[in-house]
Tab-separated table of C-alpha atoms in Angstrom:
chain	number	residue	atom	x	y	z
T	1	MET	CA	103.500	97.169	119.739
T	2	MET	CA	100.101	95.518	120.005
T	3	LEU	CA	99.414	92.049	121.343
T	4	VAL	CA	96.242	90.419	120.050
T	5	ALA	CA	94.629	87.347	121.587
T	6	PHE	CA	91.498	85.510	120.506
T	7	SER	CA	89.274	83.462	122.768
T	8	GLY	CA	88.215	80.094	121.458
T	9	CYS	CA	84.691	78.888	120.877
T	10	LYS	CA	83.351	75.404	121.303
T	11	THR	CA	82.039	73.631	118.224
T	12	SER	CA	78.631	73.538	119.906
T	13	ASP	CA	78.452	77.355	120.051
T	14	PRO	CA	76.051	78.988	117.585
T	15	PRO	CA	77.605	81.214	114.898
T	16	SER	CA	76.243	84.292	116.645
T	17	LEU	CA	78.668	83.532	119.483
T	18	MET	CA	81.583	82.846	117.186
T	19	ILE	CA	82.724	86.421	117.330
T	20	ALA	CA	86.398	87.111	117.037
T	21	THR	CA	86.963	88.272	120.570
T	22	VAL	CA	89.831	90.657	120.418
T	23	THR	CA	91.832	91.733	123.400
T	24	ALA	CA	94.319	94.433	122.590
T	25	LEU	CA	97.097	95.543	124.884
T	26	THR	CA	99.089	98.535	123.741
T	27	PHE	CA	102.620	99.091	124.966
T	28	LYS	CA	104.042	102.573	124.439
T	29	LYS	CA	107.744	102.763	123.665
T	30	ASP	CA	107.773	106.488	124.277
T	31	ALA	CA	104.925	108.190	126.131
T	32	ASN	CA	105.452	111.432	124.196
T	33	ARG	CA	105.503	109.788	120.779
T	34	ARG	CA	102.218	108.927	119.134
T	35	SER	CA	102.263	105.904	116.883
T	36	LYS	CA	99.593	103.947	115.092
T	37	ARG	CA	99.421	100.257	114.377
T	38	ALA	CA	100.293	99.359	110.828
T	39	ALA	CA	98.114	97.239	108.590
T	40	TYR	CA	99.114	93.580	108.507
T	41	GLU	CA	101.060	93.883	111.743
T	42	LEU	CA	99.885	90.467	112.898
T	43	PRO	CA	101.214	88.632	115.943
T	44	ALA	CA	104.403	86.620	115.596
T	45	ASP	CA	103.859	83.235	113.966
T	46	ALA	CA	100.446	84.215	112.554
T	47	GLU	CA	101.489	82.195	109.505
T	48	LEU	CA	101.012	79.035	111.569
T	49	ILE	CA	97.264	79.754	111.574
T	50	VAL	CA	96.647	81.591	108.293
T	51	GLY	CA	99.575	80.355	106.200
T	52	SER	CA	101.607	82.786	104.132
T	53	TYR	CA	99.575	85.891	103.406
T	54	GLN	CA	99.397	88.733	100.920
T	55	THR	CA	99.437	92.368	102.038
T	56	THR	CA	97.225	93.725	99.262
T	57	PHE	CA	94.152	94.980	101.154
T	58	ASN	CA	93.741	98.755	101.234
T	59	CYS	CA	91.181	100.807	103.173
T	60	ALA	CA	91.228	103.729	100.711
T	61	GLY	CA	87.688	104.612	99.702
T	62	LEU	CA	86.059	102.398	102.343
T	63	ARG	CA	83.926	103.792	105.127
T	64	TYR	CA	84.245	102.759	108.768
T	65	GLY	CA	83.758	99.034	109.104
T	66	TYR	CA	84.991	95.462	109.142
T	67	TYR	CA	86.176	93.963	105.859
T	68	ALA	CA	87.041	90.405	104.829
T	69	ASP	CA	90.375	90.085	103.030
T	70	THR	CA	89.466	88.004	99.989
T	71	ASP	CA	93.087	87.849	98.813
T	72	ASN	CA	93.789	85.842	101.974
T	73	ASP	CA	90.774	83.520	101.769
T	74	CYS	CA	88.964	85.631	104.398
T	75	LYS	CA	91.235	84.264	107.143
T	76	ILE	CA	92.275	87.886	107.758
T	77	PHE	CA	89.917	90.817	108.255
T	78	HIS	CA	90.479	94.531	108.573
T	79	ILE	CA	88.971	97.443	110.425
T	80	CYS	CA	89.043	100.701	108.482
T	81	HIS	CA	88.346	103.983	110.247
T	82	GLU	CA	88.892	107.513	108.991
T	83	VAL	CA	89.173	110.197	111.662
T	84	GLU	CA	89.377	113.953	111.460
T	85	LEU	CA	92.317	115.391	113.369
T	86	ALA	CA	92.301	118.655	115.354
T	87	ASP	CA	93.912	120.518	112.436
T	88	GLY	CA	91.092	119.423	110.113
T	89	SER	CA	93.159	116.874	108.216
T	90	LYS	CA	91.971	113.299	107.912
T	91	GLN	CA	93.824	110.165	108.909
T	92	LEU	CA	92.859	106.728	107.658
T	93	ASN	CA	93.452	104.062	110.300
T	94	HIS	CA	93.760	100.434	109.214
T	95	TRP	CA	94.028	97.500	111.606
T	96	SER	CA	94.397	93.853	110.604
T	97	PHE	CA	93.332	90.756	112.531
T	98	PHE	CA	93.028	87.064	111.798
T	99	CYS	CA	90.299	84.596	112.624
T	100	GLY	CA	90.840	81.564	114.801
T	101	ASN	CA	91.985	78.239	113.418
T	102	GLN	CA	89.591	76.707	110.868
T	103	THR	CA	87.385	79.819	110.725
T	104	ILE	CA	87.003	82.659	108.231
T	105	PHE	CA	85.550	86.154	108.416
T	106	ASN	CA	81.879	86.076	107.471
T	107	GLN	CA	81.174	89.434	105.810
T	108	LEU	CA	77.425	89.048	106.334
T	109	THR	CA	77.587	88.750	110.128
T	110	LEU	CA	80.947	90.521	110.635
T	111	THR	CA	82.149	87.580	112.731
T	112	CYS	CA	84.561	84.701	112.351
T	113	SER	CA	82.734	81.434	111.755
T	114	TYR	CA	83.174	78.073	110.106
T	115	PRO	CA	83.383	78.243	106.294
T	116	GLU	CA	80.312	76.042	105.894
T	117	GLU	CA	78.303	78.582	107.914
T	118	SER	CA	79.636	81.672	106.177
T	119	VAL	CA	79.003	83.601	103.024
T	120	PRO	CA	81.569	82.184	100.577
T	121	CYS	CA	84.738	84.259	100.649
T	122	ALA	CA	84.493	84.844	96.896
T	123	ASN	CA	81.228	86.731	97.567
T	124	ALA	CA	82.424	88.747	100.580
T	125	ARG	CA	82.750	92.020	98.646
T	126	ASP	CA	79.058	91.749	97.731
T	127	PHE	CA	78.327	92.205	101.440
T	128	TYR	CA	80.683	95.106	102.259
T	129	TYR	CA	77.525	97.259	102.393
T	130	VAL	CA	76.590	95.587	105.708
T	131	ASN	CA	79.048	98.009	107.340
T	132	ASP	CA	76.580	100.804	106.522
T	133	ASN	CA	74.351	99.347	109.267
T	134	ILE	CA	76.908	99.872	112.044
T	135	GLY	CA	75.567	102.415	114.514
T	136	VAL	CA	72.150	102.771	112.898
T	137	GLN	CA	69.631	103.033	115.709
T	138	ASP	CA	66.100	101.655	115.664
T	139	ALA	CA	66.802	99.378	112.709
T	140	PRO	CA	67.758	95.706	112.478
T	141	PHE	CA	71.430	95.106	111.774
T	142	LEU	CA	70.497	92.622	109.040
T	143	THR	CA	67.258	92.697	107.114
T	144	ASP	CA	65.408	89.592	105.963
T	145	ASP	CA	66.669	90.406	102.456
T	146	ASP	CA	70.293	90.423	103.685
T	147	VAL	CA	69.853	87.023	105.329
T	148	SER	CA	68.119	85.606	102.234
T	149	ARG	CA	70.954	86.827	100.004
T	150	GLY	CA	73.494	85.072	102.231
T	151	GLN	CA	71.448	81.907	102.542
T	152	ALA	CA	71.041	81.660	98.762
T	153	LEU	CA	74.810	81.420	98.331
T	154	TYR	CA	75.175	78.264	100.355
T	155	GLU	CA	72.482	75.690	101.027
T	156	GLY	CA	74.170	74.584	104.266
T	157	PHE	CA	73.962	78.091	105.765
T	158	GLY	CA	72.816	77.608	109.376
T	159	ALA	CA	72.497	73.821	108.983
T	160	ARG	CA	74.386	73.007	112.176
T	161	LEU	CA	71.968	75.074	114.263
T	162	SER	CA	68.876	73.530	112.718
T	163	GLY	CA	70.200	69.977	113.060
T	164	ARG	CA	70.300	69.461	109.283
T	165	ALA	CA	73.428	68.074	107.738
T	166	ALA	CA	74.939	70.407	105.170
T	167	SER	CA	75.206	68.840	101.761
T	168	LYS	CA	78.092	69.686	99.496
T	169	LYS	CA	77.327	71.318	96.171
């Protein structure tokens, strides 16, 4: 069983601080038995935050990374991680989390943030490639081109930080 808790952010915090802070506590039922957390095993009453949700996301074919769940309006995100076991076989691990109230997973920054400061959920898959930057040394996580692509999708992107009011399209 895994208990997941998220720390809240103030509305005055910049999006770079609006990271889904995850604290995971694992309780072993049997010390000799190895078990893995199932996908979509969200905390009790998660529906109060995200509403009813679909369990359609699949990590098959995805490399290690963080992925917005577009079937759930990006309120849920997943971590996919394939590992090689001692016997040479591969195991695909899939963990599911949800963003805090009134936030969605921003696939560009790999954080939970307000919808008006995020890449639109409908475009999240266009930014799955950002996961390729995880662990790359001596390179910026996001290039100027990445930021420009995200900014072009929503004119209010970053408006709260700059003091501009976001206008609705």
